[in-house]
Every structure is written in structure tokens, then in C-alpha cells.
């Protein structure tokens, strides 16, 4: 049966009052006699009235300015996808008065992030979408925005003990567990598994710590405990150089390495090393559909990639802010996106045809 559209006029007629009185009750403004208010509220409930926020937003001509704090895609191609996602969302929401301003920072310099976050605060936007890759430096700004009643959405990195409007991204713990499970199927004999944090400051990267915990806990289960030794290393090197010397040292120290789990999108750096050294017996799992990762997936030097849907993170981040600000919807505090396992065989289904 087709749902009937309930208008303010219908409520007014049933309550035997004016549309203005109904409007004052709906928006809790102006003075209305208690008995009239109760009668109107009862009729609203009876008729299951829902305000049309889309029509209201189109009529109001109000604009909503959203600030986006995101690492520089030119410095790290991973961030190209979330940037495309949020730009796609803005294009869809422009008719409702939603506009975004980008505040791009260097993902390897804390001061760059702090400077851009201060610029956001000065702008006093209606909402903020932020990739908080610098955990410690982000905390004071979360508190500041909360005091200013500026809703903020986190994406890519989930942070405990803060109160965002929403977090959008992967479940980091389960992501680590999934990577461990994938690798365990390919490991036929006991050995060492390397957790590689490539060009990351682990002490300031909450999501990578959580990924490693999920990974270790999976291998720490009774059925795996005696078979595999899990080691963790931070592998950092300047632009233009390679991680070859560091991996040489690790393999000298741990010659029984059977697999490598790269906790971010830099699996191609390890894959390049394995290709040069002709190490075909080391399994490799990493993240994200970056071009160099896809190259090594096609060669089957990278065995699996876990797709964290970075485009969806940017896209849904803007939509969640719009849902709250424009369409007055209740927002769930967490929106986990699916973790897709990508192989050479199913890769084509995940590539953008454009």
C-alpha cells in the first residue's frame, strides 16, 4: 500500500488549529497552550509525520561549509582515492548547499598537520572531516571543536576515548586478524612472520597498533602458537631510497621468515625487494589498490591485497556530515566498510573503468 504523505496542513485540520501553531510546536518556538501542544503532538504521532528536510534545505538556500583535513595525495598516492570520494559527495550534495574546503597537510610532518588544523579552527566550519594520522596532535583539536559545537567525522583511523559524530573506515583489529588468516592458509611449515610498518611512526599511529594486535592474536591462538614466531619492525627510509639494506639485516637476523604482513599501502616496497632478490618462497599480504601494488599483484609477488575502500571513506564521510547537518538524521557512531580480499583473479571487478 502506498504510504500517504502527511503535510502540516493535514495536522492543522485534524487539530482544528492553524498551520502556524503546528509549525511552532514542530520547531519548539513561540508560545502554544499546553492542551493544544499535547493535541498536536498526539496527532503527529498518530499520523506518523516526518518532516521533509530535503525540501526544506532546498527552500532555505542555507549553505553548509565543511572542512576536510587530509594528507597530500601528491606525496602519498593512497590519499587520491578518499579525495575523489569526498569530491564526488560534494558534487551530489551541492544542490543542498553543501561545500567543502580542503586543508592538505604533509603526512610525515606533525607541524604541517597542526598548522592546517589551526586554519580549520579559524574558519569555524559547520563540520569537519579528518584523517587523524597524527594521534597525539589531533586530540587538542577534537576538544576544541567539541567546545565550539563543530561536529567532526574521523576516517581511515579510529581513535578511542574521543567523541566524533562518526568514524568511517575499516575495523583495524579485524583487518589484522583477516590478514593473519589469509597468510596462515599459505604457510605449510613452521617459521617466522614479519609485521612490517613501512614509513610509519607507530607510536603515533593508533590504527596500525590495533592491526598488529589483531594479527598477533590470530597467530597466538592455540592452533598456531607453537608453529609461528611473529616479529615486528618499523622500516623507515627517505624518499628516493629503498628498504633493501634494512630487509637484508632483518633476513640475516631472522633467516626463517616465511611471510610478510605490510600494515599499510606500501606492500610494493617489500615486493620490489623480493623481486630483486628472487625470494619466491616468502608470502606477502598488504593493503590497497595502488598502481605499484597492482603491478606486483599481477606478478603474484604480492599474494593478496586487502581493499580498505578509501574512496568510500571520503565519500561517506561527507555524506554523514550532510545527513546530520542538512537532513537532521541520527548518525550511528561507527560505519565500518567491508574488507575485500583482492587477488589476481578477481582484481578486474574492483578497478574503476574510468
CSV table of C-alpha atoms in Angstrom, one decimal:
chain,number,residue,atom,x,y,z
A,1,UNK,CA,0.0,0.0,0.0
A,2,UNK,CA,1.4,3.4,-1.0
A,3,UNK,CA,2.4,5.5,2.0
A,4,UNK,CA,0.4,8.6,2.4
A,5,UNK,CA,2.3,11.9,2.6
A,6,UNK,CA,1.4,13.9,5.7
A,7,UNK,CA,1.5,17.7,5.5
A,8,UNK,CA,1.4,20.3,8.2
A,9,UNK,CA,-2.0,21.3,6.7
A,10,UNK,CA,-3.3,17.8,7.5
A,11,UNK,CA,-2.1,18.1,11.1
A,12,UNK,CA,-3.6,21.6,11.5
A,13,UNK,CA,-7.0,20.5,10.1
A,14,UNK,CA,-7.2,17.4,12.4
A,15,UNK,CA,-6.1,19.5,15.5
A,16,UNK,CA,-8.5,22.3,14.5
A,17,UNK,CA,-5.8,24.9,14.7
A,18,UNK,CA,-3.6,27.0,12.3
A,19,UNK,CA,-0.6,25.8,10.3
A,20,UNK,CA,1.4,28.4,12.2
A,21,UNK,CA,0.6,26.9,15.5
A,22,UNK,CA,1.6,23.4,14.2
A,23,UNK,CA,4.9,24.9,12.9
A,24,UNK,CA,5.7,26.4,16.3
A,25,UNK,CA,5.1,23.1,18.0
A,26,UNK,CA,7.3,21.2,15.4
A,27,UNK,CA,10.2,23.7,15.9
A,28,UNK,CA,9.6,24.3,19.6
A,29,UNK,CA,9.4,28.1,19.2
A,30,UNK,CA,6.8,30.6,20.3
A,31,UNK,CA,4.1,30.1,22.9
A,32,UNK,CA,1.4,27.5,22.5
A,33,UNK,CA,-1.2,26.5,25.1
A,34,UNK,CA,-0.3,23.2,26.8
A,35,UNK,CA,-3.5,21.4,25.8
A,36,UNK,CA,-3.1,22.5,22.2
A,37,UNK,CA,0.6,21.4,22.2
A,38,UNK,CA,-0.4,18.0,23.6
A,39,UNK,CA,-3.2,17.6,21.0
A,40,UNK,CA,-0.8,18.4,18.1
A,41,UNK,CA,1.9,16.1,19.4
A,42,UNK,CA,-0.6,13.3,19.7
A,43,UNK,CA,-1.8,13.8,16.1
A,44,UNK,CA,1.8,14.0,14.8
A,45,UNK,CA,2.5,10.6,16.4
A,46,UNK,CA,-0.8,9.2,15.1
A,47,UNK,CA,-0.2,10.3,11.5
A,48,UNK,CA,3.5,9.3,11.7
A,49,UNK,CA,4.5,12.7,10.4
A,50,UNK,CA,8.1,13.0,9.2
A,51,UNK,CA,9.4,16.4,8.1
A,52,UNK,CA,10.8,16.7,4.6
A,53,UNK,CA,14.3,18.0,5.3
A,54,UNK,CA,15.3,17.7,1.7
A,55,UNK,CA,12.6,20.1,0.6
A,56,UNK,CA,13.3,22.4,3.5
A,57,UNK,CA,17.0,22.6,2.7
A,58,UNK,CA,16.3,23.4,-1.0
A,59,UNK,CA,13.9,26.1,0.1
A,60,UNK,CA,16.1,27.6,2.8
A,61,UNK,CA,19.1,28.5,0.5
A,62,UNK,CA,21.3,27.8,3.5
A,63,UNK,CA,24.9,26.8,2.8
A,64,UNK,CA,27.0,24.4,4.8
A,65,UNK,CA,30.7,24.7,4.8
A,66,UNK,CA,32.6,21.5,5.6
A,67,UNK,CA,36.4,21.5,6.2
A,68,UNK,CA,38.4,18.4,5.2
A,69,UNK,CA,41.8,17.7,6.8
A,70,UNK,CA,43.6,15.2,4.5
A,71,UNK,CA,47.2,14.2,3.8
A,72,UNK,CA,48.7,15.4,0.5
A,73,UNK,CA,47.8,13.0,-2.3
A,74,UNK,CA,50.8,14.2,-4.3
A,75,UNK,CA,53.1,12.9,-1.6
A,76,UNK,CA,51.3,9.6,-0.9
A,77,UNK,CA,49.0,8.3,-3.7
A,78,UNK,CA,46.9,6.4,-1.2
A,79,UNK,CA,45.0,9.7,-0.4
A,80,UNK,CA,44.0,10.2,-4.0
A,81,UNK,CA,41.1,7.8,-3.6
A,82,UNK,CA,39.5,9.4,-0.5
A,83,UNK,CA,39.9,12.8,-2.1
A,84,UNK,CA,38.0,11.5,-5.2
A,85,UNK,CA,35.3,10.2,-2.9
A,86,UNK,CA,34.7,13.4,-1.0
A,87,UNK,CA,34.7,15.4,-4.2
A,88,UNK,CA,32.1,13.0,-5.6
A,89,UNK,CA,30.0,13.5,-2.5
A,90,UNK,CA,30.3,17.3,-2.7
A,91,UNK,CA,29.1,17.2,-6.3
A,92,UNK,CA,26.0,15.2,-5.3
A,93,UNK,CA,25.2,17.4,-2.3
A,94,UNK,CA,25.9,20.8,-3.9
A,95,UNK,CA,22.2,21.3,-4.6
A,96,UNK,CA,21.6,21.2,-0.9
A,97,UNK,CA,24.1,23.9,-0.2
A,98,UNK,CA,27.0,21.7,0.9
A,99,UNK,CA,30.5,22.9,0.0
A,100,UNK,CA,33.9,21.6,1.1
A,101,UNK,CA,37.3,23.3,1.7
A,102,UNK,CA,40.4,21.2,1.6
A,103,UNK,CA,43.2,21.6,4.1
A,104,UNK,CA,46.0,19.5,2.9
A,105,UNK,CA,49.0,18.6,5.1
A,106,UNK,CA,52.2,16.6,4.9
A,107,UNK,CA,51.6,13.2,6.4
A,108,UNK,CA,55.2,13.0,7.6
A,109,UNK,CA,55.3,16.3,9.4
A,110,UNK,CA,53.4,16.9,12.6
A,111,UNK,CA,53.8,20.6,12.4
A,112,UNK,CA,52.2,20.7,9.0
A,113,UNK,CA,49.1,18.9,10.4
A,114,UNK,CA,49.0,21.3,13.4
A,115,UNK,CA,49.2,24.4,11.1
A,116,UNK,CA,46.3,23.2,8.9
A,117,UNK,CA,44.2,22.1,11.9
A,118,UNK,CA,44.6,25.7,13.3
A,119,UNK,CA,43.4,27.1,10.0
A,120,UNK,CA,40.3,24.9,10.2
A,121,UNK,CA,39.5,26.2,13.6
A,122,UNK,CA,39.8,29.8,12.4
A,123,UNK,CA,37.4,29.1,9.6
A,124,UNK,CA,34.8,27.8,12.2
A,125,UNK,CA,33.2,25.4,9.6
A,126,UNK,CA,29.8,23.7,10.0
A,127,UNK,CA,31.6,20.4,10.2
A,128,UNK,CA,35.0,18.7,9.8
A,129,UNK,CA,36.1,15.5,8.1
A,130,UNK,CA,39.5,14.5,9.3
A,131,UNK,CA,42.1,11.7,8.7
A,132,UNK,CA,43.8,11.9,12.1
A,133,UNK,CA,47.1,10.2,11.2
A,134,UNK,CA,48.8,12.1,14.0
A,135,UNK,CA,47.0,10.8,17.0
A,136,UNK,CA,48.6,12.9,19.8
A,137,UNK,CA,48.5,16.2,17.8
A,138,UNK,CA,44.8,15.7,16.9
A,139,UNK,CA,43.5,15.3,20.4
A,140,UNK,CA,43.5,19.0,21.4
A,141,UNK,CA,41.6,19.9,18.2
A,142,UNK,CA,38.9,17.4,18.9
A,143,UNK,CA,38.4,19.0,22.3
A,144,UNK,CA,38.4,22.5,20.7
A,145,UNK,CA,35.8,21.6,18.1
A,146,UNK,CA,33.6,19.9,20.6
A,147,UNK,CA,33.6,23.1,22.7
A,148,UNK,CA,32.8,25.1,19.6
A,149,UNK,CA,29.9,22.6,18.7
A,150,UNK,CA,31.6,21.7,15.5
A,151,UNK,CA,30.8,18.1,14.6
A,152,UNK,CA,33.7,16.1,13.2
A,153,UNK,CA,33.9,12.8,11.4
A,154,UNK,CA,37.0,10.6,11.5
A,155,UNK,CA,38.0,8.4,8.6
A,156,UNK,CA,40.8,5.9,8.0
A,157,UNK,CA,42.0,6.0,11.6
A,158,UNK,CA,39.7,5.1,14.5
A,159,UNK,CA,40.6,6.7,17.9
A,160,UNK,CA,39.3,5.6,21.2
A,161,UNK,CA,38.2,7.9,24.0
A,162,UNK,CA,37.1,10.8,21.8
A,163,UNK,CA,33.6,11.6,20.7
A,164,UNK,CA,33.3,12.2,16.9
A,165,UNK,CA,30.0,12.3,15.2
A,166,UNK,CA,31.1,9.2,13.4
A,167,UNK,CA,34.1,7.0,12.4
A,168,UNK,CA,34.2,5.7,8.9
A,169,UNK,CA,36.7,3.1,7.7
A,170,UNK,CA,37.9,-0.4,8.4
A,171,UNK,CA,37.7,-2.3,11.7
A,172,UNK,CA,41.5,-2.3,12.3
A,173,UNK,CA,41.6,-5.2,14.7
A,174,UNK,CA,39.6,-7.5,12.4
A,175,UNK,CA,41.7,-6.2,9.5
A,176,UNK,CA,44.8,-7.5,11.2
A,177,UNK,CA,43.1,-10.8,12.0
A,178,UNK,CA,41.9,-11.2,8.4
A,179,UNK,CA,45.5,-10.7,7.1
A,180,UNK,CA,46.7,-13.3,9.5
A,181,UNK,CA,44.1,-15.8,8.5
A,182,UNK,CA,44.9,-15.3,4.8
A,183,UNK,CA,48.6,-15.8,5.4
A,184,UNK,CA,48.1,-18.9,7.6
A,185,UNK,CA,46.5,-20.8,4.7
A,186,UNK,CA,49.7,-20.4,2.6
A,187,UNK,CA,52.1,-21.3,5.3
A,188,UNK,CA,52.8,-25.1,5.2
A,189,UNK,CA,55.7,-25.3,7.6
A,190,UNK,CA,56.7,-23.5,10.9
A,191,UNK,CA,58.7,-20.3,10.6
A,192,UNK,CA,58.8,-16.5,11.2
A,193,UNK,CA,56.3,-14.0,10.1
A,194,UNK,CA,57.3,-10.3,9.8
A,195,UNK,CA,54.9,-7.5,10.5
A,196,UNK,CA,56.3,-4.6,8.6
A,197,UNK,CA,55.4,-1.0,9.3
A,198,UNK,CA,56.8,0.9,6.3
A,199,UNK,CA,57.5,4.6,6.7
A,200,UNK,CA,55.2,5.0,9.7
A,201,UNK,CA,55.6,6.4,13.2
A,202,UNK,CA,54.0,3.6,15.1
A,203,UNK,CA,53.9,5.4,18.4
A,204,UNK,CA,51.6,7.9,16.8
A,205,UNK,CA,49.5,5.6,14.6
A,206,UNK,CA,46.8,4.0,16.7
A,207,UNK,CA,45.2,2.1,13.8
A,208,UNK,CA,48.4,0.3,12.9
A,209,UNK,CA,49.0,-0.7,16.5
A,210,UNK,CA,45.5,-2.2,16.5
A,211,UNK,CA,46.1,-4.0,13.2
A,212,UNK,CA,49.2,-5.6,14.6
A,213,UNK,CA,47.3,-6.7,17.8
A,214,UNK,CA,44.6,-8.4,15.6
A,215,UNK,CA,47.3,-10.1,13.6
A,216,UNK,CA,49.2,-11.3,16.6
A,217,UNK,CA,46.1,-12.5,18.4
A,218,UNK,CA,45.1,-14.7,15.5
A,219,UNK,CA,48.5,-16.4,15.4
A,220,UNK,CA,48.5,-16.5,19.2
A,221,UNK,CA,45.6,-18.9,19.2
A,222,UNK,CA,46.4,-22.4,20.4
A,223,UNK,CA,46.4,-24.0,16.9
A,224,UNK,CA,49.2,-21.6,15.8
A,225,UNK,CA,51.1,-20.7,18.9
A,226,UNK,CA,53.8,-23.3,18.6
A,227,UNK,CA,54.2,-23.0,14.8
A,228,UNK,CA,55.0,-19.4,14.1
A,229,UNK,CA,57.2,-16.7,15.5
A,230,UNK,CA,55.8,-13.2,15.0
A,231,UNK,CA,58.3,-10.3,14.8
A,232,UNK,CA,57.5,-6.6,14.2
A,233,UNK,CA,59.8,-4.0,12.6
A,234,UNK,CA,59.5,-0.3,11.7
A,235,UNK,CA,61.2,0.2,8.3
A,236,UNK,CA,61.7,3.9,7.6
A,237,UNK,CA,63.7,5.4,4.8
A,238,UNK,CA,63.9,8.7,2.9
A,239,UNK,CA,62.3,9.4,-0.4
A,240,UNK,CA,64.4,8.2,-3.3
A,241,UNK,CA,66.0,5.4,-1.3
A,242,UNK,CA,65.0,1.8,-0.7
A,243,UNK,CA,64.4,-0.5,2.2
A,244,UNK,CA,66.9,-3.1,0.8
A,245,UNK,CA,69.6,-2.7,3.5
A,246,UNK,CA,67.1,-2.9,6.3
A,247,UNK,CA,65.4,-6.1,4.9
A,248,UNK,CA,68.8,-7.6,4.3
A,249,UNK,CA,69.6,-7.1,8.0
A,250,UNK,CA,66.2,-8.5,9.1
A,251,UNK,CA,66.6,-11.6,7.0
A,252,UNK,CA,70.1,-12.1,8.3
A,253,UNK,CA,68.8,-11.9,11.8
A,254,UNK,CA,65.7,-14.0,11.1
A,255,UNK,CA,66.5,-16.4,8.2
A,256,UNK,CA,63.3,-18.4,8.6
A,257,UNK,CA,60.9,-15.6,7.5
A,258,UNK,CA,58.1,-17.3,5.6
A,259,UNK,CA,55.7,-14.3,5.2
A,260,UNK,CA,55.5,-10.6,5.5
A,261,UNK,CA,52.4,-8.6,6.5
A,262,UNK,CA,52.7,-4.9,5.5
A,263,UNK,CA,50.3,-2.9,7.7
A,264,UNK,CA,49.7,0.0,5.2
A,265,UNK,CA,49.6,0.6,1.5
A,266,UNK,CA,53.4,0.2,1.0
A,267,UNK,CA,53.5,-3.5,0.2
A,268,UNK,CA,55.0,-2.7,-3.2
A,269,UNK,CA,58.2,-1.6,-1.4
A,270,UNK,CA,58.7,-5.1,0.0
A,271,UNK,CA,57.6,-6.7,-3.2
A,272,UNK,CA,60.3,-4.8,-5.1
A,273,UNK,CA,62.9,-6.2,-2.7
A,274,UNK,CA,61.5,-9.8,-3.0
A,275,UNK,CA,61.6,-9.5,-6.8
A,276,UNK,CA,65.2,-8.2,-6.9
A,277,UNK,CA,66.4,-11.0,-4.5
A,278,UNK,CA,64.3,-13.7,-6.3
A,279,UNK,CA,62.7,-14.7,-3.0
A,280,UNK,CA,59.8,-16.6,-4.4
A,281,UNK,CA,59.0,-18.6,-1.2
A,282,UNK,CA,58.0,-15.6,1.0
A,283,UNK,CA,54.3,-14.8,1.1
A,284,UNK,CA,53.3,-11.2,1.1
A,285,UNK,CA,50.0,-9.5,2.1
A,286,UNK,CA,49.3,-5.8,2.1
A,287,UNK,CA,46.6,-3.1,1.6
A,288,UNK,CA,45.0,-1.0,-1.1
A,289,UNK,CA,44.8,-0.9,-4.9
A,290,UNK,CA,47.6,1.5,-5.6
A,291,UNK,CA,49.1,1.1,-9.1
A,292,UNK,CA,52.5,-0.3,-7.9
A,293,UNK,CA,50.7,-2.8,-5.6
A,294,UNK,CA,48.5,-3.9,-8.6
A,295,UNK,CA,51.6,-4.4,-10.6
A,296,UNK,CA,53.1,-6.9,-8.1
A,297,UNK,CA,49.7,-8.5,-7.5
A,298,UNK,CA,49.5,-9.3,-11.2
A,299,UNK,CA,53.0,-10.8,-11.0
A,300,UNK,CA,51.8,-12.7,-7.9
A,301,UNK,CA,54.7,-11.4,-5.8
A,302,UNK,CA,52.0,-9.8,-3.6
A,303,UNK,CA,49.7,-12.7,-2.9
A,304,UNK,CA,46.7,-10.8,-1.6
A,305,UNK,CA,45.7,-7.2,-1.1
A,306,UNK,CA,43.0,-6.1,1.4
A,307,UNK,CA,40.9,-3.3,0.0
A,308,UNK,CA,40.0,-0.7,2.7
A,309,UNK,CA,37.8,1.2,0.3
A,310,UNK,CA,39.5,4.6,0.7
A,311,UNK,CA,37.2,6.2,-1.9
A,312,UNK,CA,34.2,5.1,0.2
A,313,UNK,CA,35.7,6.6,3.3
A,314,UNK,CA,35.9,10.1,1.8
A,315,UNK,CA,32.5,9.7,0.2
A,316,UNK,CA,30.6,8.5,3.2
A,317,UNK,CA,32.5,11.0,5.5
A,318,UNK,CA,30.9,13.9,3.7
A,319,UNK,CA,27.5,12.2,3.4
A,320,UNK,CA,27.5,11.6,7.2
A,321,UNK,CA,28.1,15.2,7.9
A,322,UNK,CA,25.4,16.2,5.5
A,323,UNK,CA,23.0,13.7,6.9
A,324,UNK,CA,23.4,15.2,10.3
A,325,UNK,CA,23.6,18.9,9.4
A,326,UNK,CA,21.2,19.1,6.4
A,327,UNK,CA,18.8,16.2,6.7
A,328,UNK,CA,18.7,16.0,10.6
A,329,UNK,CA,19.3,12.3,10.7
A,330,UNK,CA,20.5,10.3,13.6
A,331,UNK,CA,24.0,9.1,12.9
A,332,UNK,CA,25.4,5.8,14.1
A,333,UNK,CA,28.8,6.4,15.7
A,334,UNK,CA,30.6,3.8,13.6
A,335,UNK,CA,30.3,2.9,9.9
A,336,UNK,CA,32.7,0.1,9.2
A,337,UNK,CA,33.3,-0.5,5.5
A,338,UNK,CA,33.8,-4.1,4.1
A,339,UNK,CA,37.2,-5.5,3.9
A,340,UNK,CA,37.6,-7.1,0.4
A,341,UNK,CA,40.2,-9.7,-0.3
A,342,UNK,CA,41.7,-8.9,-3.7
A,343,UNK,CA,43.7,-11.5,-5.8
A,344,UNK,CA,45.0,-11.5,-9.3
A,345,UNK,CA,41.9,-13.5,-10.3
A,346,UNK,CA,39.2,-11.0,-9.0
A,347,UNK,CA,41.1,-7.7,-9.4
A,348,UNK,CA,39.3,-6.6,-12.6
A,349,UNK,CA,36.0,-6.4,-10.6
A,350,UNK,CA,37.4,-3.8,-8.3
A,351,UNK,CA,39.1,-1.5,-10.9
A,352,UNK,CA,37.4,1.8,-11.8
A,353,UNK,CA,36.6,1.5,-15.6
A,354,UNK,CA,37.2,5.2,-15.9
